[in-house]
Amino acid sequence: KVYDRSIGGGLRPGTVNLIGARMKTGKSFFADNVALNVAFQNIPVLMLDTEMTEKDHWHRLLASMSNLKIEEIESGSLFNDPQKKLKLYEAKNKLKELPFQYKTIAGKSFDEVISMARRWVIKDVGLDDYGKAKPCLIILDYIKLMSDDSISKNIAEYQALGFLMTNLHNFMVQYGVACL
């Protein structure tokens, strides 16, 4: 709610919302919390991740939802405590019901990432009569060059990243999707 208020009412269709901060300051944790908040409102969320494994990501979400320590989930030590075990299973069942999808995109080209997002919007979210997506959110954690193929003697890294952001924005405008 605080973030929604600070950006003027929440994430808007057709926008790319960029969060920037130093490494290990909680950007991905923030994105996970946004994803859960939106999915709990029954709005489909697609999380595209360039770094974490799917297993690590689910552990993080389950820890957040159950108020258990991630170390207890990863190690399995909570299974000795019936109350903690119950909390984990309740969180797991809730998570299964949420309109939330996670996909790893490590090593994929930007064109492949956009194609994955387009398939999700068309197949899983659906389009209205005007060709715009029904309410949904795509979270890209995080934008980076997947290879140095985009960089040549004639273009700098910041320019290549600028082109990626422009293409991402154009996709969001075309389908009326919010992106974090």
Coordinates of N, CA, C and O in Angstrom, one line a residue:
K1 N 0.8 -1.2 0.0 CA 0.0 0.0 0.0 C 0.9 1.3 0.0 O 0.5 2.2 -0.7
V2 N 2.0 1.2 0.7 CA 2.8 2.4 0.8 C 3.4 2.6 -0.6 O 3.5 3.8 -1.1
Y3 N 3.9 1.6 -1.3 CA 4.5 1.7 -2.6 C 3.4 2.2 -3.6 O 3.6 3.2 -4.4
D4 N 2.2 1.6 -3.5 CA 1.1 2.1 -4.4 C 0.8 3.5 -4.2 O 0.7 4.3 -5.2
R5 N 0.8 4.0 -3.0 CA 0.5 5.4 -2.7 C 1.7 6.3 -3.3 O 1.4 7.3 -3.8
S6 N 2.9 5.8 -3.1 CA 4.0 6.7 -3.5 C 4.2 6.8 -5.0 O 4.8 7.7 -5.5
I7 N 3.6 5.8 -5.8 CA 3.7 5.9 -7.2 C 2.3 6.4 -7.8 O 2.1 6.4 -9.0
G8 N 1.5 6.9 -7.0 CA 0.2 7.5 -7.5 C -0.9 6.6 -7.7 O -1.8 6.8 -8.5
G9 N -1.0 5.5 -6.9 CA -2.1 4.6 -7.0 C -1.9 3.2 -7.4 O -2.8 2.4 -7.5
G10 N -0.7 2.8 -7.7 CA -0.4 1.5 -8.1 C 0.2 1.3 -9.5 O 0.3 2.3 -10.2
L11 N 0.5 0.1 -9.8 CA 1.1 -0.2 -11.1 C 0.0 0.0 -12.2 O -1.1 -0.5 -12.0
R12 N 0.3 0.6 -13.3 CA -0.6 0.9 -14.3 C -0.4 0.1 -15.6 O 0.8 -0.1 -15.9
P13 N -1.5 -0.3 -16.2 CA -1.3 -1.0 -17.5 C -0.5 -0.2 -18.5 O -0.6 1.1 -18.6
G14 N 0.3 -0.9 -19.3 CA 1.1 -0.2 -20.3 C 2.4 0.5 -19.8 O 2.9 1.4 -20.5
T15 N 2.8 0.2 -18.6 CA 4.0 0.8 -18.0 C 5.0 -0.2 -17.6 O 4.8 -1.4 -17.4
V16 N 6.3 0.3 -17.6 CA 7.4 -0.5 -17.0 C 7.9 0.3 -15.8 O 8.2 1.5 -15.9
N17 N 7.9 -0.3 -14.7 CA 8.2 0.3 -13.4 C 9.6 -0.3 -13.0 O 9.7 -1.5 -12.7
L18 N 10.6 0.6 -12.9 CA 11.9 0.1 -12.7 C 12.3 0.4 -11.2 O 12.2 1.5 -10.7
I19 N 12.8 -0.7 -10.5 CA 13.3 -0.6 -9.2 C 14.8 -0.7 -9.3 O 15.3 -1.7 -9.9
G20 N 15.6 0.2 -8.8 CA 17.0 0.1 -8.8 C 17.6 0.3 -7.4 O 17.2 1.2 -6.7
A21 N 18.6 -0.5 -7.1 CA 19.3 -0.4 -5.8 C 20.6 -1.2 -5.9 O 20.7 -2.0 -6.9
R22 N 21.4 -1.1 -4.9 CA 22.6 -1.9 -4.9 C 22.3 -3.4 -4.7 O 21.2 -3.7 -4.3
M23 N 23.3 -4.2 -5.0 CA 23.1 -5.6 -4.8 C 22.8 -6.0 -3.4 O 23.2 -5.3 -2.4
K24 N 22.0 -7.0 -3.2 CA 21.7 -7.6 -1.9 C 20.9 -6.6 -1.0 O 21.1 -6.6 0.3
T25 N 20.1 -5.8 -1.6 CA 19.3 -4.8 -0.7 C 17.9 -5.2 -0.7 O 17.1 -4.4 0.0
G26 N 17.4 -6.2 -1.3 CA 16.0 -6.7 -1.2 C 15.2 -6.4 -2.4 O 13.9 -6.5 -2.3
K27 N 15.7 -6.1 -3.6 CA 14.9 -5.9 -4.8 C 14.1 -7.1 -5.1 O 12.8 -7.0 -5.4
S28 N 14.7 -8.3 -5.1 CA 13.9 -9.5 -5.5 C 12.9 -9.8 -4.4 O 11.8 -10.3 -4.7
F29 N 13.2 -9.6 -3.1 CA 12.3 -9.8 -2.0 C 11.1 -8.9 -2.2 O 10.0 -9.3 -2.0
F30 N 11.4 -7.6 -2.5 CA 10.3 -6.7 -2.8 C 9.4 -7.2 -3.9 O 8.2 -7.2 -3.8
A31 N 10.0 -7.6 -5.0 CA 9.3 -8.1 -6.2 C 8.4 -9.3 -5.8 O 7.3 -9.4 -6.2
D32 N 8.9 -10.2 -5.0 CA 8.2 -11.4 -4.5 C 6.9 -10.9 -3.7 O 5.8 -11.4 -3.9
N33 N 7.1 -9.9 -2.9 CA 6.0 -9.4 -2.1 C 5.0 -8.7 -2.9 O 3.8 -8.9 -2.7
V34 N 5.4 -8.0 -3.9 CA 4.5 -7.4 -4.9 C 3.7 -8.5 -5.6 O 2.5 -8.4 -5.7
A35 N 4.4 -9.5 -6.0 CA 3.8 -10.6 -6.8 C 2.7 -11.3 -5.9 O 1.6 -11.5 -6.4
L36 N 3.0 -11.6 -4.7 CA 2.0 -12.2 -3.8 C 0.9 -11.3 -3.5 O -0.3 -11.7 -3.6
N37 N 1.1 -10.0 -3.3 CA 0.0 -9.0 -3.0 C -0.9 -9.0 -4.2 O -2.1 -9.0 -4.1
V38 N -0.4 -8.9 -5.4 CA -1.2 -8.8 -6.7 C -1.9 -10.2 -6.9 O -3.1 -10.2 -7.2
A39 N -1.2 -11.3 -6.7 CA -1.9 -12.6 -6.9 C -3.0 -12.8 -5.9 O -4.0 -13.5 -6.3
F40 N -2.8 -12.4 -4.7 CA -3.9 -12.5 -3.7 C -5.1 -11.7 -4.0 O -6.2 -12.0 -3.5
Q41 N -5.0 -10.8 -5.0 CA -6.1 -10.0 -5.5 C -6.7 -10.7 -6.7 O -7.5 -10.1 -7.4
N42 N -6.3 -11.9 -7.0 CA -6.7 -12.7 -8.1 C -6.4 -12.1 -9.5 O -7.1 -12.3 -10.4
I43 N -5.3 -11.4 -9.5 CA -4.7 -10.9 -10.7 C -3.5 -11.7 -11.1 O -2.6 -11.9 -10.3
P44 N -3.5 -12.3 -12.3 CA -2.4 -13.2 -12.7 C -1.1 -12.4 -12.7 O -1.0 -11.3 -13.2
V45 N 0.0 -13.2 -12.3 CA 1.3 -12.6 -12.2 C 2.3 -13.6 -12.9 O 2.2 -14.8 -12.6
L46 N 3.1 -13.1 -13.7 CA 4.2 -13.9 -14.3 C 5.5 -13.4 -13.8 O 5.8 -12.2 -14.0
M47 N 6.3 -14.2 -13.1 CA 7.6 -13.8 -12.6 C 8.7 -14.4 -13.6 O 8.7 -15.6 -13.7
L48 N 9.4 -13.6 -14.2 CA 10.5 -14.0 -15.1 C 11.8 -13.7 -14.4 O 12.1 -12.5 -14.1
D49 N 12.6 -14.7 -14.1 CA 13.8 -14.5 -13.3 C 15.0 -15.0 -14.0 O 15.1 -16.0 -14.6
T50 N 16.1 -14.1 -13.9 CA 17.3 -14.4 -14.6 C 18.4 -15.0 -13.7 O 19.4 -15.4 -14.2
E51 N 18.1 -15.1 -12.4 CA 19.1 -15.6 -11.5 C 18.8 -16.8 -10.6 O 19.6 -17.7 -10.5
M52 N 17.7 -16.7 -9.9 CA 17.4 -17.8 -8.9 C 16.9 -19.1 -9.5 O 16.3 -19.0 -10.6
T53 N 17.1 -20.2 -8.9 CA 16.5 -21.4 -9.3 C 15.1 -21.4 -8.9 O 14.7 -20.7 -8.0
E54 N 14.3 -22.2 -9.6 CA 12.9 -22.3 -9.2 C 12.7 -22.8 -7.8 O 11.8 -22.3 -7.0
K55 N 13.4 -23.8 -7.4 CA 13.3 -24.3 -6.0 C 13.6 -23.3 -5.0 O 12.9 -23.1 -4.0
D56 N 14.7 -22.5 -5.2 CA 15.0 -21.4 -4.3 C 13.9 -20.4 -4.2 O 13.6 -19.9 -3.1
H57 N 13.3 -20.1 -5.3 CA 12.3 -19.1 -5.4 C 11.1 -19.6 -4.6 O 10.5 -18.8 -3.8
W58 N 10.6 -20.8 -4.8 CA 9.5 -21.3 -4.1 C 9.7 -21.3 -2.6 O 8.9 -21.0 -1.8
H59 N 11.0 -21.7 -2.2 CA 11.3 -21.7 -0.7 C 11.2 -20.3 -0.2 O 10.6 -20.1 0.9
R60 N 11.6 -19.3 -0.9 CA 11.5 -17.9 -0.5 C 10.0 -17.5 -0.3 O 9.6 -16.9 0.7
L61 N 9.2 -17.8 -1.3 CA 7.8 -17.5 -1.3 C 7.1 -18.2 -0.1 O 6.3 -17.6 0.6
L62 N 7.4 -19.4 0.1 CA 6.8 -20.2 1.2 C 7.2 -19.7 2.5 O 6.4 -19.6 3.5
A63 N 8.4 -19.3 2.7 CA 8.9 -18.7 3.9 C 8.2 -17.4 4.2 O 7.7 -17.1 5.3
S64 N 8.0 -16.6 3.2 CA 7.3 -15.3 3.3 C 5.8 -15.5 3.7 O 5.3 -14.8 4.6
M65 N 5.2 -16.5 3.1 CA 3.8 -16.7 3.3 C 3.5 -17.4 4.7 O 2.5 -17.2 5.3
S66 N 4.4 -18.2 5.1 CA 4.2 -19.0 6.4 C 4.8 -18.4 7.6 O 4.6 -18.9 8.7
N67 N 5.6 -17.3 7.4 CA 6.4 -16.7 8.5 C 7.4 -17.7 9.1 O 7.6 -17.7 10.3
L68 N 7.9 -18.7 8.3 CA 8.9 -19.6 8.8 C 10.2 -19.1 8.2 O 10.3 -18.3 7.3
K69 N 11.3 -19.6 8.8 CA 12.6 -19.2 8.4 C 13.0 -20.1 7.1 O 12.7 -21.3 7.1
I70 N 13.5 -19.4 6.1 CA 13.9 -20.1 4.9 C 14.8 -21.2 5.1 O 14.7 -22.3 4.5
E71 N 15.7 -21.1 6.1 CA 16.7 -22.1 6.4 C 15.9 -23.4 6.9 O 16.4 -24.5 6.6
E72 N 14.8 -23.2 7.6 CA 14.0 -24.4 8.1 C 13.4 -25.1 7.0 O 13.3 -26.3 7.0
I73 N 12.9 -24.3 6.0 CA 12.3 -24.9 4.8 C 13.3 -25.7 4.0 O 13.2 -26.8 3.6
E74 N 14.5 -25.0 3.7 CA 15.5 -25.6 2.9 C 16.1 -26.9 3.5 O 16.4 -27.8 2.8
S75 N 16.3 -26.8 4.8 CA 16.9 -28.0 5.5 C 15.9 -29.1 5.8 O 16.3 -30.2 6.0
G76 N 14.6 -28.7 5.9 CA 13.6 -29.7 6.3 C 13.5 -29.9 7.8 O 12.8 -30.7 8.2
S77 N 14.3 -29.1 8.5 CA 14.3 -29.2 10.0 C 12.9 -28.9 10.6 O 12.6 -29.4 11.7
L78 N 12.0 -28.2 9.9 CA 10.7 -27.9 10.5 C 9.8 -29.1 10.5 O 8.8 -29.0 11.2
F79 N 10.1 -30.1 9.9 CA 9.3 -31.3 9.8 C 9.2 -32.0 11.2 O 8.4 -32.9 11.4
N80 N 10.1 -31.6 12.1 CA 10.1 -32.2 13.5 C 9.1 -31.4 14.3 O 8.8 -31.9 15.4
D81 N 8.6 -30.3 13.9 CA 7.6 -29.5 14.6 C 6.3 -29.5 13.9 O 6.1 -28.9 12.8
P82 N 5.3 -30.2 14.5 CA 4.0 -30.3 13.8 C 3.3 -29.0 13.4 O 2.7 -28.8 12.4
Q83 N 3.5 -27.9 14.3 CA 2.9 -26.6 14.0 C 3.5 -26.0 12.8 O 2.9 -25.4 11.9
K84 N 4.9 -26.0 12.7 CA 5.6 -25.5 11.6 C 5.3 -26.2 10.3 O 5.1 -25.6 9.2
K85 N 5.2 -27.5 10.4 CA 4.9 -28.4 9.3 C 3.5 -28.0 8.7 O 3.3 -27.8 7.5
L86 N 2.5 -27.8 9.6 CA 1.2 -27.4 9.2 C 1.2 -26.0 8.5 O 0.6 -25.8 7.5
K87 N 2.0 -25.1 9.1 CA 2.1 -23.7 8.5 C 2.6 -23.8 7.1 O 2.1 -23.1 6.2
L88 N 3.6 -24.7 6.9 CA 4.2 -24.8 5.6 C 3.2 -25.4 4.6 O 3.1 -24.9 3.5
Y89 N 2.5 -26.4 5.0 CA 1.5 -27.1 4.1 C 0.4 -26.1 3.8 O -0.1 -26.1 2.6
E90 N 0.0 -25.3 4.7 CA -1.1 -24.3 4.5 C -0.6 -23.3 3.4 O -1.3 -22.9 2.5
A91 N 0.6 -22.8 3.6 CA 1.2 -21.9 2.6 C 1.3 -22.5 1.3 O 1.0 -21.8 0.2
K92 N 1.8 -23.7 1.2 CA 1.9 -24.4 0.0 C 0.6 -24.5 -0.8 O 0.5 -24.3 -2.0
N93 N -0.4 -24.9 -0.1 CA -1.8 -25.0 -0.7 C -2.3 -23.7 -1.2 O -2.9 -23.6 -2.2
K94 N -2.1 -22.6 -0.4 CA -2.5 -21.3 -0.8 C -1.7 -20.9 -2.1 O -2.3 -20.3 -3.0
L95 N -0.4 -21.1 -2.1 CA 0.4 -20.7 -3.2 C 0.0 -21.5 -4.5 O -0.1 -20.9 -5.6
K96 N -0.4 -22.7 -4.4 CA -0.9 -23.5 -5.5 C -2.1 -22.9 -6.1 O -2.4 -23.0 -7.3
E97 N -3.0 -22.3 -5.3 CA -4.2 -21.7 -5.8 C -4.1 -20.3 -6.4 O -5.0 -19.9 -7.1
L98 N -3.0 -19.7 -6.1 CA -2.8 -18.3 -6.6 C -2.5 -18.3 -8.1 O -1.9 -19.2 -8.7
P99 N -3.0 -17.2 -8.8 CA -2.7 -17.1 -10.2 C -1.3 -16.5 -10.4 O -1.0 -15.4 -10.8
F100 N -0.3 -17.4 -10.1 CA 1.1 -17.0 -10.1 C 1.9 -18.0 -10.9 O 1.8 -19.2 -10.6
Q101 N 2.7 -17.6 -11.8 CA 3.6 -18.5 -12.6 C 5.0 -17.9 -12.5 O 5.3 -16.7 -12.6
Y102 N 6.0 -18.8 -12.3 CA 7.4 -18.5 -12.2 C 8.1 -19.2 -13.4 O 7.9 -20.4 -13.7
K103 N 8.9 -18.5 -14.1 CA 9.7 -19.0 -15.2 C 11.1 -18.5 -15.1 O 11.3 -17.3 -14.9
T104 N 12.1 -19.4 -15.2 CA 13.5 -19.0 -15.2 C 13.8 -18.6 -16.7 O 13.4 -19.3 -17.6
I105 N 14.5 -17.5 -16.8 CA 14.9 -17.1 -18.2 C 16.4 -16.9 -18.3 O 16.8 -16.3 -19.3
A106 N 17.1 -17.5 -17.4 CA 18.6 -17.5 -17.5 C 19.1 -18.0 -18.8 O 18.7 -19.1 -19.2
G107 N 19.9 -17.2 -19.5 CA 20.5 -17.6 -20.7 C 19.6 -17.4 -22.0 O 20.0 -17.7 -23.1
K108 N 18.4 -17.0 -21.8 CA 17.5 -16.8 -22.9 C 17.7 -15.4 -23.5 O 18.0 -14.4 -22.8
S109 N 17.5 -15.3 -24.8 CA 17.6 -14.0 -25.5 C 16.4 -13.1 -25.1 O 15.4 -13.6 -24.7
F110 N 16.6 -11.8 -25.3 CA 15.5 -10.9 -24.9 C 14.3 -11.2 -25.8 O 13.1 -11.1 -25.4
D111 N 14.5 -11.6 -27.1 CA 13.4 -11.9 -28.0 C 12.6 -13.1 -27.4 O 11.4 -13.2 -27.5
E112 N 13.3 -14.1 -26.9 CA 12.7 -15.3 -26.3 C 11.9 -14.9 -25.1 O 10.8 -15.4 -24.9
V113 N 12.4 -14.0 -24.3 CA 11.7 -13.6 -23.1 C 10.4 -12.9 -23.5 O 9.3 -13.1 -22.9
I114 N 10.4 -12.0 -24.5 CA 9.2 -11.3 -24.9 C 8.2 -12.3 -25.5 O 7.0 -12.2 -25.3
S115 N 8.7 -13.3 -26.2 CA 7.8 -14.4 -26.8 C 7.2 -15.1 -25.6 O 6.0 -15.4 -25.7
M116 N 7.9 -15.5 -24.6 CA 7.3 -16.2 -23.4 C 6.2 -15.3 -22.8 O 5.1 -15.8 -22.4
A117 N 6.5 -14.0 -22.6 CA 5.5 -13.1 -22.0 C 4.3 -13.0 -22.9 O 3.2 -13.0 -22.4
R118 N 4.5 -12.9 -24.2 CA 3.4 -12.8 -25.2 C 2.5 -14.0 -25.1 O 1.3 -14.0 -25.0
R119 N 3.1 -15.2 -25.1 CA 2.3 -16.5 -25.0 C 1.5 -16.5 -23.7 O 0.4 -16.9 -23.7
W120 N 2.1 -16.1 -22.6 CA 1.4 -16.1 -21.3 C 0.2 -15.1 -21.3 O -0.9 -15.5 -20.9
V121 N 0.5 -13.9 -21.9 CA -0.6 -12.9 -21.9 C -1.8 -13.5 -22.8 O -2.9 -13.4 -22.3
I122 N -1.5 -14.0 -23.9 CA -2.5 -14.5 -24.8 C -3.2 -15.8 -24.3 O -4.4 -15.9 -24.3
K123 N -2.4 -16.7 -23.9 CA -2.9 -18.0 -23.5 C -3.5 -18.1 -22.1 O -4.6 -18.6 -21.9
D124 N -2.8 -17.5 -21.1 CA -3.2 -17.7 -19.7 C -4.0 -16.5 -19.2 O -4.9 -16.7 -18.3
V125 N -3.7 -15.3 -19.6 CA -4.4 -14.1 -19.1 C -5.6 -13.8 -20.0 O -6.7 -13.7 -19.5
G126 N -5.4 -13.8 -21.3 CA -6.5 -13.5 -22.2 C -6.6 -12.0 -22.6 O -6.1 -11.2 -21.9
L127 N -7.2 -11.8 -23.8 CA -7.3 -10.4 -24.3 C -8.7 -10.0 -24.3 O -9.6 -10.8 -24.5
D128 N -8.9 -8.7 -24.2 CA -10.3 -8.2 -24.4 C -10.6 -7.9 -25.8 O -9.8 -8.3 -26.7
D129 N -11.7 -7.3 -26.1 CA -12.2 -7.1 -27.5 C -11.3 -6.1 -28.2 O -11.3 -6.0 -29.5
Y130 N -10.5 -5.3 -27.5 CA -9.6 -4.4 -28.1 C -8.1 -4.9 -28.3 O -7.2 -4.1 -28.6
G131 N -7.9 -6.1 -27.9 CA -6.6 -6.7 -28.1 C -5.7 -6.4 -26.9 O -4.5 -6.6 -27.0
K132 N -6.2 -5.9 -25.8 CA -5.4 -5.6 -24.6 C -5.6 -6.7 -23.6 O -6.7 -7.4 -23.6
A133 N -4.6 -6.9 -22.8 CA -4.6 -8.0 -21.8 C -5.6 -7.6 -20.7 O -5.8 -6.5 -20.4
K134 N -6.2 -8.7 -20.2 CA -7.0 -8.5 -19.0 C -6.0 -8.1 -17.9 O -4.8 -8.3 -18.0
P135 N -6.5 -7.6 -16.7 CA -5.5 -7.2 -15.7 C -4.5 -8.3 -15.3 O -4.9 -9.5 -15.1
C136 N -3.2 -7.9 -15.3 CA -2.2 -8.9 -15.0 C -0.9 -8.1 -14.7 O -0.9 -6.8 -14.9
L137 N 0.1 -8.8 -14.3 CA 1.4 -8.2 -14.0 C 2.5 -9.1 -14.4 O 2.5 -10.3 -14.1
I138 N 3.5 -8.5 -15.1 CA 4.7 -9.2 -15.4 C 5.9 -8.6 -14.6 O 6.1 -7.4 -14.5
I139 N 6.6 -9.5 -13.8 CA 7.7 -9.1 -13.1 C 9.0 -9.7 -13.7 O 9.1 -10.9 -13.9
L140 N 9.9 -8.8 -14.1 CA 11.1 -9.2 -14.7 C 12.3 -8.9 -13.7 O 12.5 -7.8 -13.4
D141 N 12.8 -10.0 -13.2 CA 13.8 -9.9 -12.1 C 15.2 -10.5 -12.7 O 15.4 -11.7 -12.6
Y142 N 16.0 -9.8 -13.2 CA 16.1 -8.4 -13.5 C 16.5 -8.2 -14.9 O 16.9 -9.1 -15.6
I143 N 16.4 -7.0 -15.5 CA 16.8 -6.7 -16.8 C 18.3 -6.6 -17.0 O 19.0 -5.9 -16.2
K144 N 18.8 -7.4 -17.9 CA 20.3 -7.4 -18.1 C 20.5 -7.9 -19.5 O 19.6 -8.5 -20.1
L145 N 21.7 -7.7 -20.0 CA 22.1 -8.3 -21.3 C 22.4 -9.7 -21.1 O 23.2 -10.0 -20.2
M146 N 21.8 -10.6 -21.8 CA 22.0 -12.1 -21.6 C 23.3 -12.5 -22.2 O 23.9 -13.5 -21.9
S147 N 23.8 -11.7 -23.2 CA 25.1 -12.0 -23.8 C 25.7 -10.6 -24.3 O 25.0 -9.6 -24.3
D148 N 26.9 -10.6 -24.8 CA 27.5 -9.4 -25.3 C 27.2 -9.2 -26.8 O 27.8 -8.4 -27.4
D149 N 26.3 -10.0 -27.3 CA 26.0 -9.9 -28.8 C 25.5 -8.6 -29.2 O 25.6 -8.1 -30.3
S150 N 24.8 -7.9 -28.2 CA 24.2 -6.6 -28.5 C 25.2 -5.5 -28.5 O 24.9 -4.4 -29.0
I151 N 26.4 -5.7 -28.0 CA 27.4 -4.7 -27.9 C 28.4 -4.9 -29.0 O 28.9 -5.9 -29.2
S152 N 28.6 -3.8 -29.7 CA 29.7 -3.8 -30.7 C 30.5 -2.6 -30.5 O 30.3 -1.8 -29.6
K153 N 31.4 -2.3 -31.5 CA 32.2 -1.1 -31.4 C 31.3 0.1 -31.6 O 31.7 1.2 -31.2
N154 N 30.1 0.0 -32.1 CA 29.3 1.1 -32.4 C 28.2 1.4 -31.4 O 27.5 2.3 -31.5
I155 N 28.1 0.5 -30.4 CA 27.0 0.7 -29.4 C 27.5 0.3 -28.0 O 28.2 -0.7 -27.8
A156 N 27.3 1.1 -27.1 CA 27.7 0.9 -25.7 C 26.7 0.1 -24.9 O 25.5 0.0 -25.3
E157 N 27.1 -0.5 -23.8 CA 26.2 -1.3 -23.0 C 24.9 -0.6 -22.6 O 23.8 -1.1 -22.6
Y158 N 25.1 0.7 -22.1 CA 23.9 1.5 -21.7 C 23.0 1.7 -22.8 O 21.8 1.8 -22.6
Q159 N 23.5 1.8 -24.1 CA 22.6 2.0 -25.2 C 21.8 0.7 -25.5 O 20.6 0.7 -25.8
A160 N 22.5 -0.4 -25.4 CA 21.9 -1.7 -25.6 C 20.8 -2.0 -24.6 O 19.7 -2.4 -24.9
L161 N 21.1 -1.6 -23.3 CA 20.1 -1.7 -22.3 C 18.9 -0.8 -22.5 O 17.7 -1.1 -22.3
G162 N 19.2 0.4 -23.0 CA 18.1 1.3 -23.4 C 17.2 0.8 -24.5 O 16.0 0.9 -24.4
F163 N 17.8 0.1 -25.5 CA 17.0 -0.5 -26.5 C 16.1 -1.6 -25.9 O 14.9 -1.8 -26.3
L164 N 16.7 -2.4 -25.0 CA 15.9 -3.5 -24.4 C 14.7 -2.9 -23.6 O 13.6 -3.4 -23.7
M165 N 14.9 -1.8 -22.9 CA 13.9 -1.1 -22.1 C 12.8 -0.6 -23.0 O 11.6 -0.7 -22.8
T166 N 13.2 0.0 -24.2 CA 12.3 0.5 -25.1 C 11.4 -0.6 -25.7 O 10.2 -0.5 -25.8
N167 N 12.0 -1.7 -26.0 CA 11.3 -2.9 -26.6 C 10.3 -3.4 -25.5 O 9.2 -3.8 -25.8
L168 N 10.8 -3.5 -24.3 CA 9.9 -4.0 -23.2 C 8.7 -3.0 -23.0 O 7.6 -3.5 -22.9
H169 N 9.0 -1.7 -23.0 CA 7.9 -0.7 -22.9 C 6.9 -0.9 -24.0 O 5.7 -0.8 -23.8
N170 N 7.4 -1.0 -25.2 CA 6.5 -1.1 -26.4 C 5.6 -2.3 -26.3 O 4.4 -2.3 -26.6
F171 N 6.1 -3.5 -25.8 CA 5.3 -4.7 -25.5 C 4.2 -4.4 -24.5 O 3.1 -4.7 -24.7
M172 N 4.6 -3.7 -23.4 CA 3.6 -3.4 -22.4 C 2.5 -2.5 -22.9 O 1.4 -2.7 -22.5
V173 N 2.9 -1.5 -23.7 CA 1.9 -0.6 -24.2 C 1.0 -1.4 -25.2 O -0.2 -1.2 -25.2
Q174 N 1.6 -2.2 -26.1 CA 0.8 -2.9 -27.1 C -0.3 -3.8 -26.4 O -1.4 -3.8 -26.9
Y175 N 0.1 -4.4 -25.3 CA -0.9 -5.3 -24.7 C -1.6 -4.8 -23.4 O -2.4 -5.4 -22.8
G176 N -1.2 -3.6 -23.0 CA -1.7 -2.9 -21.9 C -1.4 -3.7 -20.6 O -2.3 -3.9 -19.7
V177 N -0.2 -4.1 -20.4 CA 0.3 -4.9 -19.3 C 1.2 -4.0 -18.4 O 1.9 -3.2 -18.9
A178 N 1.1 -4.2 -17.1 CA 2.0 -3.5 -16.1 C 3.2 -4.4 -15.9 O 3.1 -5.7 -15.9
C179 N 4.4 -3.8 -15.8 CA 5.6 -4.6 -15.6 C 6.4 -3.9 -14.5 O 6.5 -2.7 -14.4
L180 N 6.9 -4.8 -13.7 CA 7.9 -4.4 -12.6 C 9.2 -5.0 -12.9 O 9.3 -6.2 -13.1

